Coordinates of C-alpha atoms in Angstrom, one line a residue:
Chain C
X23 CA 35.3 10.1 -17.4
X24 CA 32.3 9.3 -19.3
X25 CA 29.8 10.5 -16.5
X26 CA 32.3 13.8 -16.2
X27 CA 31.5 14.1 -20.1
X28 CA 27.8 13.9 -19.2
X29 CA 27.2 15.7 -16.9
X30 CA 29.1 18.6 -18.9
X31 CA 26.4 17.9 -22.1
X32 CA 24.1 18.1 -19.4
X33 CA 25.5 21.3 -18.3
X34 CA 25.5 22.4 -21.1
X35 CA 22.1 21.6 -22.7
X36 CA 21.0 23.8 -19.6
X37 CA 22.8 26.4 -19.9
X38 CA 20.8 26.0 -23.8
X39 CA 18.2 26.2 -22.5
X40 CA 18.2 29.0 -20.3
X41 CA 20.0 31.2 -22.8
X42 CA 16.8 30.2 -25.2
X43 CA 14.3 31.4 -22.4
X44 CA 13.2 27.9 -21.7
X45 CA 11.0 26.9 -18.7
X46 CA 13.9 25.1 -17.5
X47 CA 14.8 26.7 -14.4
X48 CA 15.7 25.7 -10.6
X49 CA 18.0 22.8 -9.2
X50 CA 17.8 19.2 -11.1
X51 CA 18.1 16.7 -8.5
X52 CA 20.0 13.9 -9.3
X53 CA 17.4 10.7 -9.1
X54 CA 19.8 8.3 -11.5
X55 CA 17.8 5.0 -12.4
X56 CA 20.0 2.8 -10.6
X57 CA 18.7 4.6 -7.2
X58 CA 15.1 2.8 -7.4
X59 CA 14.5 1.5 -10.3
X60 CA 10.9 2.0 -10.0
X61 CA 10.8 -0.1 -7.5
X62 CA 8.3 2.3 -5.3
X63 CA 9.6 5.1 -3.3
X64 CA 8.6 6.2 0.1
X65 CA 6.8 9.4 1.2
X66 CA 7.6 11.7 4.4
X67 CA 4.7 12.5 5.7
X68 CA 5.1 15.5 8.2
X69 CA 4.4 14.8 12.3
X70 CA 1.0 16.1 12.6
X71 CA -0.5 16.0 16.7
X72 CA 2.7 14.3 18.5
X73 CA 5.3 11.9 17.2
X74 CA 8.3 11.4 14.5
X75 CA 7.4 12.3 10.9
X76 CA 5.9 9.5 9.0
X77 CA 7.3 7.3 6.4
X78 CA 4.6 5.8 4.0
X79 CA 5.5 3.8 0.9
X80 CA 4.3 4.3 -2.3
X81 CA 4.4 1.7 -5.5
X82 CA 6.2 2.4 -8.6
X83 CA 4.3 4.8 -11.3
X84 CA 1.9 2.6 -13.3
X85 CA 3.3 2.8 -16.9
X86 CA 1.9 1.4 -20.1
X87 CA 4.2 -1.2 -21.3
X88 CA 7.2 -0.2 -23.0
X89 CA 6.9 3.3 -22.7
X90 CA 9.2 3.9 -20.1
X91 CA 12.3 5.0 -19.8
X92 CA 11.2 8.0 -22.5
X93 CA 14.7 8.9 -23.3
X94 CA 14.4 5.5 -25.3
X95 CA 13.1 7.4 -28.2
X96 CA 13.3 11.1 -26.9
X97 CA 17.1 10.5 -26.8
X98 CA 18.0 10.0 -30.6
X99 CA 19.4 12.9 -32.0
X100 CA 16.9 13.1 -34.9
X101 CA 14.4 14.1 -32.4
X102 CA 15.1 17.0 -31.0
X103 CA 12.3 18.7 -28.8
X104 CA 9.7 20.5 -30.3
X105 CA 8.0 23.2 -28.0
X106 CA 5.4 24.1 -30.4
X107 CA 1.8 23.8 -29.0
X108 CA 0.4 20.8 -31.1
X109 CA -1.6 18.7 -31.2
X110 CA 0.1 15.4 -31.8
X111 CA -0.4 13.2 -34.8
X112 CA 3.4 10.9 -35.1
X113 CA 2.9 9.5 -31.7
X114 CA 1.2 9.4 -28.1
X115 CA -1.9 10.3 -30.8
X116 CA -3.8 7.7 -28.5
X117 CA -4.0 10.2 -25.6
X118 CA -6.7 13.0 -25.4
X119 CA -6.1 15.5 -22.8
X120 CA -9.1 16.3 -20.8
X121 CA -7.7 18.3 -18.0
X122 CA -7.5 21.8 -18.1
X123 CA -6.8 21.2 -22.2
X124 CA -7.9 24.4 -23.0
X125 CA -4.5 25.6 -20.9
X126 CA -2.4 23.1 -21.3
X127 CA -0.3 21.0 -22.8
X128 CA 2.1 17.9 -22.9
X129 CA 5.3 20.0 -21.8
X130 CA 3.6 22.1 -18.6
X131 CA 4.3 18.5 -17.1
X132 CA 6.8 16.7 -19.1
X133 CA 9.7 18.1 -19.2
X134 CA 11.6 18.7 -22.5
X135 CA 15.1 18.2 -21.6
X136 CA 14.8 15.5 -19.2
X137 CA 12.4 13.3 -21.0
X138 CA 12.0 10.9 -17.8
X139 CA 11.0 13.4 -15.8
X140 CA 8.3 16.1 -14.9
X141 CA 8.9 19.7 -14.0
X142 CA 6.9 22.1 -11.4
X143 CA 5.9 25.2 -12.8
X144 CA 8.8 26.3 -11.3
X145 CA 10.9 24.3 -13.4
X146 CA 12.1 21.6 -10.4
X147 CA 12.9 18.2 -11.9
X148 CA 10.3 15.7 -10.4
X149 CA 10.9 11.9 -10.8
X150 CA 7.8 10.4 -12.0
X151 CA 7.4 8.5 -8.6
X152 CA 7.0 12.0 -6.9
X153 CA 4.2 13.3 -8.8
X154 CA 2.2 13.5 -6.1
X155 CA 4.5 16.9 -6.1
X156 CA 3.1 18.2 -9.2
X157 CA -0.5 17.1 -9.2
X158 CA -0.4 18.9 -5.6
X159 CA 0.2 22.3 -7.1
X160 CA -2.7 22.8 -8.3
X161 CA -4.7 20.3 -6.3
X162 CA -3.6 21.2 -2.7
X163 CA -6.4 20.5 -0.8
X164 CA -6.4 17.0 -2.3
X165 CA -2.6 17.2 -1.8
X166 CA -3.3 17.5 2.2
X167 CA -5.7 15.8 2.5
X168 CA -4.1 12.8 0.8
X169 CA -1.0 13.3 3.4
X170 CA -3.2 13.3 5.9
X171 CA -4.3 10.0 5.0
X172 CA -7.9 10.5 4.1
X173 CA -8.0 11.0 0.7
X174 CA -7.2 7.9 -1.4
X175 CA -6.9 4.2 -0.7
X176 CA -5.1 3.0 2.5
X177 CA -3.3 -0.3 2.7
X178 CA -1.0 -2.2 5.6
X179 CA -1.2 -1.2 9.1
X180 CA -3.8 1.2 10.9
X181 CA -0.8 1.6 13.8
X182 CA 2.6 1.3 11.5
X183 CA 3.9 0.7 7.8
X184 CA 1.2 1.9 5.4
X185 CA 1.1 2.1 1.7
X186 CA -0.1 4.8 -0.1
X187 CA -1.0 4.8 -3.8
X188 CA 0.1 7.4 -5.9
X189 CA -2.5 9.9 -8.0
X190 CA -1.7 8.5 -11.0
X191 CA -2.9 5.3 -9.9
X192 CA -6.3 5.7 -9.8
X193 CA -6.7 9.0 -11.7
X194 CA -5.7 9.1 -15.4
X195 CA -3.8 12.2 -15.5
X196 CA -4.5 13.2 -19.1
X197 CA -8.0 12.8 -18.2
X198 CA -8.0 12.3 -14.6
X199 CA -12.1 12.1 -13.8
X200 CA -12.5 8.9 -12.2
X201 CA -13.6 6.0 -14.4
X202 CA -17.4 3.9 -13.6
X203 CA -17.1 0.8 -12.4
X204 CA -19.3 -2.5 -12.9
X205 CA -21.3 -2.7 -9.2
X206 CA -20.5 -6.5 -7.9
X207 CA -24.1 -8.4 -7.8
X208 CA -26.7 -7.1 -5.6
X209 CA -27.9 -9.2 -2.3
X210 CA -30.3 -11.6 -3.1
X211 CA -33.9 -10.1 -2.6
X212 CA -35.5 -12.4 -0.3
X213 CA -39.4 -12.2 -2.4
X214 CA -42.2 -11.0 -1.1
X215 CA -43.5 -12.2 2.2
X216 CA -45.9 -15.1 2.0
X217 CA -47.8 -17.4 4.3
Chain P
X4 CA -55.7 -12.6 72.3
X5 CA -53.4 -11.9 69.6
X6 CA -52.9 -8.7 68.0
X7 CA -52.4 -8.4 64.3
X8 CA -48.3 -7.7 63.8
X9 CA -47.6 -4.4 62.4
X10 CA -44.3 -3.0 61.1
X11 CA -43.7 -1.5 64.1
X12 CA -43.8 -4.6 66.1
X13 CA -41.0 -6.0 63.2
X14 CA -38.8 -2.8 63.9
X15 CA -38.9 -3.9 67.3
X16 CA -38.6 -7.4 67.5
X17 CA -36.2 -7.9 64.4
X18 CA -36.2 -11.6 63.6
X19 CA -33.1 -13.1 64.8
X20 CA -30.6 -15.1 62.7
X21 CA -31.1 -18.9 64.0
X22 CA -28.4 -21.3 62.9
X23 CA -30.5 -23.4 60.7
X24 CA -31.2 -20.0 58.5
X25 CA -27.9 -19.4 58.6
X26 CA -26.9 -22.7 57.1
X27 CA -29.5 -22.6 54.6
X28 CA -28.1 -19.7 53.5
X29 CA -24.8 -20.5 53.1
X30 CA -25.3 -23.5 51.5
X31 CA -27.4 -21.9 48.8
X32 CA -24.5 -19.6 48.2
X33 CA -22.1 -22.4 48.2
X34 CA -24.0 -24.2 45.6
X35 CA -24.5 -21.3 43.5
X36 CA -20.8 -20.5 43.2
X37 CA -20.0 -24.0 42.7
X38 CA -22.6 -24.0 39.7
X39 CA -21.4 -21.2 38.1
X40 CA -17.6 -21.8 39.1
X41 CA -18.3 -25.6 37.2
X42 CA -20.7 -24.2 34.5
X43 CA -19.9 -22.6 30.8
X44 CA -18.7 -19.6 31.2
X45 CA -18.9 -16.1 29.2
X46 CA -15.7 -15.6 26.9
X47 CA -14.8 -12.4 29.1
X48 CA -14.7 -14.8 32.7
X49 CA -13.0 -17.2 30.9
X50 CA -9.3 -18.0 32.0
X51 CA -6.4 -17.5 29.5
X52 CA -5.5 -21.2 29.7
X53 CA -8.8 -22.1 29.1
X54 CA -9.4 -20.0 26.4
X55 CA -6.3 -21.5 24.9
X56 CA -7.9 -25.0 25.0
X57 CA -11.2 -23.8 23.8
X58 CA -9.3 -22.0 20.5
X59 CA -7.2 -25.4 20.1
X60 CA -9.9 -27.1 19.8
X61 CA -11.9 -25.0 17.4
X62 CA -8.8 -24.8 15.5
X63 CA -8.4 -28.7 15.0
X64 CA -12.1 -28.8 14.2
X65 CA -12.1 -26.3 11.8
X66 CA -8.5 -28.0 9.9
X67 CA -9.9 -31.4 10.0
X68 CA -13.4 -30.1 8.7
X69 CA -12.1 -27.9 5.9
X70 CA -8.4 -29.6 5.5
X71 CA -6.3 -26.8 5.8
X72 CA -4.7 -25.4 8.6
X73 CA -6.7 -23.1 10.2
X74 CA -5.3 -21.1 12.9
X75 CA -7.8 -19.3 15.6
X76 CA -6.6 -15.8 17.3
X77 CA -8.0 -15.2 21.0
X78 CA -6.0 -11.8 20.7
X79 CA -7.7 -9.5 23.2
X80 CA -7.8 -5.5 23.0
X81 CA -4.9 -3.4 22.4
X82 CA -4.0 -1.1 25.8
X83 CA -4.6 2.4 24.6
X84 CA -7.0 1.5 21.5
X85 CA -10.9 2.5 20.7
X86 CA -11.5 1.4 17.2
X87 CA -13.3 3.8 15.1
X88 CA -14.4 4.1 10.9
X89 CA -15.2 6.7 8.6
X90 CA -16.7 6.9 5.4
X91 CA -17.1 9.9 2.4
X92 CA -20.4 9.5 1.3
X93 CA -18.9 12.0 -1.2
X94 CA -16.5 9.3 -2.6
X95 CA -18.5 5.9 -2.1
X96 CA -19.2 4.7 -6.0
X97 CA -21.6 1.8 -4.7
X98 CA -19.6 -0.4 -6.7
X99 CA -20.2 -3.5 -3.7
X100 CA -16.1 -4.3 -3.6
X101 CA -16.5 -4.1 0.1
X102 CA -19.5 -6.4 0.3
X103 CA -18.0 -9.0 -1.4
X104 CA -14.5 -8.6 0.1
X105 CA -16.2 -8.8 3.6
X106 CA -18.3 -12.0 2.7
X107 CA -14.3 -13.8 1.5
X108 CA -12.4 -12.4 4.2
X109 CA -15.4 -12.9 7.5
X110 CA -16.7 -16.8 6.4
X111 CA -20.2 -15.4 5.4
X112 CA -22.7 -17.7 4.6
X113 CA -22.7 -17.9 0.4
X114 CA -26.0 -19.9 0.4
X115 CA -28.2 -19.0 2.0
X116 CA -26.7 -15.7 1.2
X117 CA -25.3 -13.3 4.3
X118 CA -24.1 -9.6 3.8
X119 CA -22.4 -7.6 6.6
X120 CA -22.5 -4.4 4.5
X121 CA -25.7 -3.2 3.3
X122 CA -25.0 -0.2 0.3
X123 CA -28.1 1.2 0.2
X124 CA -28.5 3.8 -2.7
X125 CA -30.4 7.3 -2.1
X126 CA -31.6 10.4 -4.5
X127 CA -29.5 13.1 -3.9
X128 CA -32.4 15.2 -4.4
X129 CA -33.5 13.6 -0.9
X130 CA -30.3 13.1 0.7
X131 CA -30.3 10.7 3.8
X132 CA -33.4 8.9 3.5
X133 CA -33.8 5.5 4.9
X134 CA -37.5 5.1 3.9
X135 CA -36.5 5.2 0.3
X136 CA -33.1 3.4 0.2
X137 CA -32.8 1.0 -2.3
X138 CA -30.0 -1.8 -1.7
X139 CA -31.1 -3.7 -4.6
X140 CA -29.6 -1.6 -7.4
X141 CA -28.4 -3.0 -10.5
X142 CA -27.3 -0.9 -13.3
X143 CA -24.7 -1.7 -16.0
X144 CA -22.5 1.2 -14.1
X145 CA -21.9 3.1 -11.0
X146 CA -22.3 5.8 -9.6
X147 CA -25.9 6.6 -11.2
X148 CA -26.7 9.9 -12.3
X149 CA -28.1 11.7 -9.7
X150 CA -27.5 9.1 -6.5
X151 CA -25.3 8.7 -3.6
X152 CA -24.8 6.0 -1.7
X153 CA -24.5 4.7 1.8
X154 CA -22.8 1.5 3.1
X155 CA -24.3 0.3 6.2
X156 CA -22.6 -2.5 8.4
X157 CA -22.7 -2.8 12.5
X158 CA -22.0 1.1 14.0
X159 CA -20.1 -0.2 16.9
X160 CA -22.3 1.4 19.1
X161 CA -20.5 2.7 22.4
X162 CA -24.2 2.5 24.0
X163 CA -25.1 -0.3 21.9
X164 CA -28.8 -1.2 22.0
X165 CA -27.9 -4.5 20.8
X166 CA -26.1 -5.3 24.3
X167 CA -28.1 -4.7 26.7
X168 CA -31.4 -7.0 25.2
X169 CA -29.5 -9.7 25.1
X170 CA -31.0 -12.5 27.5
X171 CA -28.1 -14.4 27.7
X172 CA -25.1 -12.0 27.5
X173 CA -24.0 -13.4 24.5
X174 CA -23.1 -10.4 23.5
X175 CA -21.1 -7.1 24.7
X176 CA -18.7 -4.4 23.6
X177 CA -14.9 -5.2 24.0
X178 CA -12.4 -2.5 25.9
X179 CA -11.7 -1.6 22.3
X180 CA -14.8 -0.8 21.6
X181 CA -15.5 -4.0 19.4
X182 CA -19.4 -5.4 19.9
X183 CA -18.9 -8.9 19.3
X184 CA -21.0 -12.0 19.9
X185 CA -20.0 -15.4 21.1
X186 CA -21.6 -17.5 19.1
X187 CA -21.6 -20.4 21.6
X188 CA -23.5 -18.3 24.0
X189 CA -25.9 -17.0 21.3
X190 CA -29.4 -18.8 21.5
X191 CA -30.7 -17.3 18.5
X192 CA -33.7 -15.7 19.9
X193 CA -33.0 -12.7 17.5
X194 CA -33.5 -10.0 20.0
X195 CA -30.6 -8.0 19.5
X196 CA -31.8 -8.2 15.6
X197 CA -34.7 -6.5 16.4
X198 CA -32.8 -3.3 18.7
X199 CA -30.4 -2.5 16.4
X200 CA -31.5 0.7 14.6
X201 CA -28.9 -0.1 12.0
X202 CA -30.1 -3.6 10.4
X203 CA -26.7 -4.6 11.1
X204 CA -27.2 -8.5 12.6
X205 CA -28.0 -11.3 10.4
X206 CA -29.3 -14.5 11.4
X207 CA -28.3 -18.1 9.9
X208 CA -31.7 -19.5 9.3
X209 CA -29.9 -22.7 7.8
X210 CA -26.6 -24.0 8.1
X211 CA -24.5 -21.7 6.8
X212 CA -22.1 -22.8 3.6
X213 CA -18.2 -21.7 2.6
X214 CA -16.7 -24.2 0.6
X215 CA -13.8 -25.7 1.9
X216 CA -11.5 -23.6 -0.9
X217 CA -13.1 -20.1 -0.4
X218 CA -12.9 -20.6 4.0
X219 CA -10.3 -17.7 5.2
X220 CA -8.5 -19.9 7.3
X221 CA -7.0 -16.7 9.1
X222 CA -9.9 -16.7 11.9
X223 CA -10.5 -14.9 15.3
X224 CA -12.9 -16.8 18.1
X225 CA -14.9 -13.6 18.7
X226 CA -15.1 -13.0 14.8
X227 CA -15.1 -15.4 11.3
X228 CA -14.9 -18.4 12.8
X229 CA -17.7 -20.3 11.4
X230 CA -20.9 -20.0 12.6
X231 CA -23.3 -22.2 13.6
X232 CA -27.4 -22.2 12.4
X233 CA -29.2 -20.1 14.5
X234 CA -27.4 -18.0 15.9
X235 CA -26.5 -14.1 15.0
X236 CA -23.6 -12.4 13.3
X237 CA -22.3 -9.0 12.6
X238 CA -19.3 -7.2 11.4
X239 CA -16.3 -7.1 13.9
X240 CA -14.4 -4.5 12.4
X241 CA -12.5 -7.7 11.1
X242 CA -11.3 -8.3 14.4
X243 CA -9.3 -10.8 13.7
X244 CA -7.2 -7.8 11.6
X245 CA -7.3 -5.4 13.4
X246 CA -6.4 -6.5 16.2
X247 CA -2.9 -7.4 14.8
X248 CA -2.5 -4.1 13.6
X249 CA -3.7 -4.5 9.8
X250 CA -6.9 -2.4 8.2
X251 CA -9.8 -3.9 8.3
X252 CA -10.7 -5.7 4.3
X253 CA -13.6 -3.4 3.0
X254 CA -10.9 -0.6 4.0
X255 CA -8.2 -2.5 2.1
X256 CA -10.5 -3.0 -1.2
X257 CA -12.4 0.4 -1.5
X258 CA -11.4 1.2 -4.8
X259 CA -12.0 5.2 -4.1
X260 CA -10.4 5.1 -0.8
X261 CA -13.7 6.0 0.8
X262 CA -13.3 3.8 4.2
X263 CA -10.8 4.8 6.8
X264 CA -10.0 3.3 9.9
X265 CA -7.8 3.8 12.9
X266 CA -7.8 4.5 16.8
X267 CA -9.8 7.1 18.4
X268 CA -7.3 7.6 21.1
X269 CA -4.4 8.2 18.9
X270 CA -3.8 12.4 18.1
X271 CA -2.2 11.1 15.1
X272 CA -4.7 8.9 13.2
X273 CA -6.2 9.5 10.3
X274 CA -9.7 8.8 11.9
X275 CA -8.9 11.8 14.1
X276 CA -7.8 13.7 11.3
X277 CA -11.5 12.9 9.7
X278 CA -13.1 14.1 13.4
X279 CA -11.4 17.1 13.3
X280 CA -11.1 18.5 10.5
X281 CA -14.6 17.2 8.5
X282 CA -18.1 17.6 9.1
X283 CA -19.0 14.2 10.4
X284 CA -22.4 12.4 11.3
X285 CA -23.4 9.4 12.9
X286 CA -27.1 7.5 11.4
X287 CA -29.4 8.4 13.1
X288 CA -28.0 10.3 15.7
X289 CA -31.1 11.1 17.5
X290 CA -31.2 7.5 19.1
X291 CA -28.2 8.5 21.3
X292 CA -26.6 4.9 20.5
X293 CA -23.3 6.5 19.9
X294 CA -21.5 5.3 16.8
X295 CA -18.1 4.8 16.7
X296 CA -18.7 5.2 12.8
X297 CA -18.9 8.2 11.2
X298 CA -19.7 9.4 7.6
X299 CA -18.5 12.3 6.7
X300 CA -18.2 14.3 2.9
X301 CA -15.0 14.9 1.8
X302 CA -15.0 17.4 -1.0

């Protein structure tokens, strides 16, 4: 009865949204929490040469603590979504958007109904462990090239199970140029030659 | 009055096989097979069951000298494999992970220090330029402003140079393409240091030190086992990995995901991916060793 009730709101709020002209548009797919609980998701990876498609594993989303699920806060009714271009001063002030800022904005991502979720531009609902979808819209080379296996970090087995590691994980996506690191110790020099 | 023999006289009078020679002879070749049939043999003539007795004993060496239990793989090649590695020089930050990750996972030597991979950084205004790489870097952060680097370990050569000096056969290339040494064979004479084009052997000038805490007891004969003084070493694609299925451990650690590994033969891996659709290159190519690692740019 109670999930009935919700999924009318849900319905509903939809239906809103749509009536308002909202970017909210295209199937939600249902990805309830109690699926995987962040627990890592795995990728198909489509048969390339010979062979069965390939299933790859990737772990969960790498969230600050606390901040997740966003419905926590987003939920309460004395917040209801504000799709005014801003720039944010209440909370999240901590993140500066240095990717394509000059274009966009919190909510070309997140998406406004569905607070623990992204959207695609075409308005698909996109779990945060699938963002791989959403960075790959605009980043499709990358995006191949990443299911191909050659772009980003490889772990498990060269002839089975492998793990792959989402964008997120090594690029920031509010400001996704990778970070410098600290170089480990250079070899000992081994001085100048003497007699 | 004799006349002086010429070779025509030998045609002619060909010298006849007298049963004295004959016993000579086979009695030379009987001792000669029962010397070598008796003596040490090289790792590849070497029976299974042997080989199993040779591994169990390194293996209680090595657990009584380091007191943990270490366990020794004589896994051979893979049917169907030829190992092969790539690297984007467009990625590589020269950050060392994999230098450091090789030296905990392969035994190295800590003191006196021994490095498998070599990062050598170079101007991008140059581009590949061994004559003025500099391994030595040290700044507060990497990548530099205007540099690339390169990480150089052993190329797996498929017409390794390194092979065929060596005066005691100590070392050779595996069926999956793995150049490894035995290190019980190795009589440090450092040839095969001075034909590789790559700098890619090291030789233990003194007795080479892990502590007993940092030793990897996961160990392969032809690979981190410990070595002794004088003789060589090189990377072996972590063969005792590898050979098990797993990535090698700079592959594992690159935190850019610049190092890829996989078979050669296999239409499906990535490293065939990287061959086919990337512009590789092998160092210096012009030598005709044949790497069976390729660099290639990614972006």
């Amino acid at each position: 009865m109670a999930r009935n009730t919700a999924a009318l709101a849900a319905g509903v709020a939809t239906v809103a949204v749509l009536a308002l002209g909202g970017c909210h548009a295209g199937p939600s797919r249902d990805t309830s929490a109690d699926d995987a609980p962040w627990g890592g998701t795995q990728v198909v990876l489509p048969a390339r040469a010979s062979g069965e498609p390939e299933l790859v594993q990737v772990p969960p989303p790498p969230f600050s603590d606390g901040v997740f699920p966003c419905s926590d806060c987003h939920a309460q009714p004395d917040l209801p979504p504000n799709r005014t271009r801003r720039v944010l001063v209440d909370a999240h002030d901590e993140i500066v958007l240095k990717h394509d800022e000059e274009h966009r904005w919190c909510l070309d991502c997140h998406d406004a109904v569905d607070r623990d979720q992204l959207h695609l531009a075409g308005g698909e609902l996109v779990p945060f462990s699938e963002s791989y979808r959403l960075c790959g819209q605009c980043h499709g080379e990358k995006h191949r090239d990443w299911r191909a296996g050659i772009h980003g970090r490889r772990t498990g087995f060269w002839n089975g199970r492998k793990e792959y590691l989402l964008c997120v994980h090594c690029h920031d996506p509010h400001a996704p140029r990778f970070k410098p690191l600290v170089p480990r110790p250079a070899p000992v020099h081994p001085g100048p030659m003497t007699r | 009055m004799a006349t002086p023999r010429t070779a025509h006289d030998v045609d002619d009078h060909p010298t006849s096989l007298t049963r004295r020679s004959f016993t000579t002879c086979a009695a030379a070749a009987a001792a000669g097979w029962i010397l070598t049939a008796c003596g040490p043999k090289r790792l590849y003539d070497v029976s299974r069951e042997r080989l199993r007795e040779l591994v169990g004993d390194v293996e209680r060496e090595y657990s009584a000298t380091y007191g943990k239990d270490v366990t020794v793989s004589a896994a051979g090649p893979q049917p169907g494999v030829l190992f092969g590695y790539a690297l984007d020089i467009s990625r590589c930050t020269g950050c060392r992970r994999c230098v450091y990750a090789c030296v905990e996972e392969n035994n190295q030597s800590r003191d006196p220090q021994v490095h498998w991979i070599r990062v050598l950084q170079m101007d991008k205004e140059h581009g590949v330029d061994f004559a003025h790489a500099d391994q030595y870097y040290e700044p507060a952060q990497v990548p530099e402003e205007g540099k690339f680097y390169v990480p150089v370990s052993c190329q797996q050569c498929r017409d390794a140079p390194c092979t065929k000096v060596c005066p005691t056969g100590a070392t050779w290339a595996e069926k999956d393409g793995i150049v490894v040494i035995d290190y019980d064979w190795c009589i440090g004479c450092r040839c095969c240091m001075s034909a590789c084009p790559y700098g890619a052997r090291h030789f233990n000038w003194k007795a080479p030190s892990v502590a007993a805490t940092d030793v990897n007891p996961h160990m392969h004969y032809l690979g981190n086992r410990p070595r002794p003084k004088g003789v060589v070493e090189k990377c072996t694609f972590c063969i005792q990995r590898v050979r098990e299925g797993r990535y090698p451990a700079c592959v594992e650690v690159c935190p850019v995901g610049a190092r890829k590994f996989g078979n050669l033969l296999d239409p499906d891996s990535e490293i065939r991916y990287i061959i086919e659709h990337e512009r590789v290159m092998v160092l210096k190519e012009e030598l005709n060793t044949m790497p069976k690692f390729f660099y290639f740019y990614g972006t």
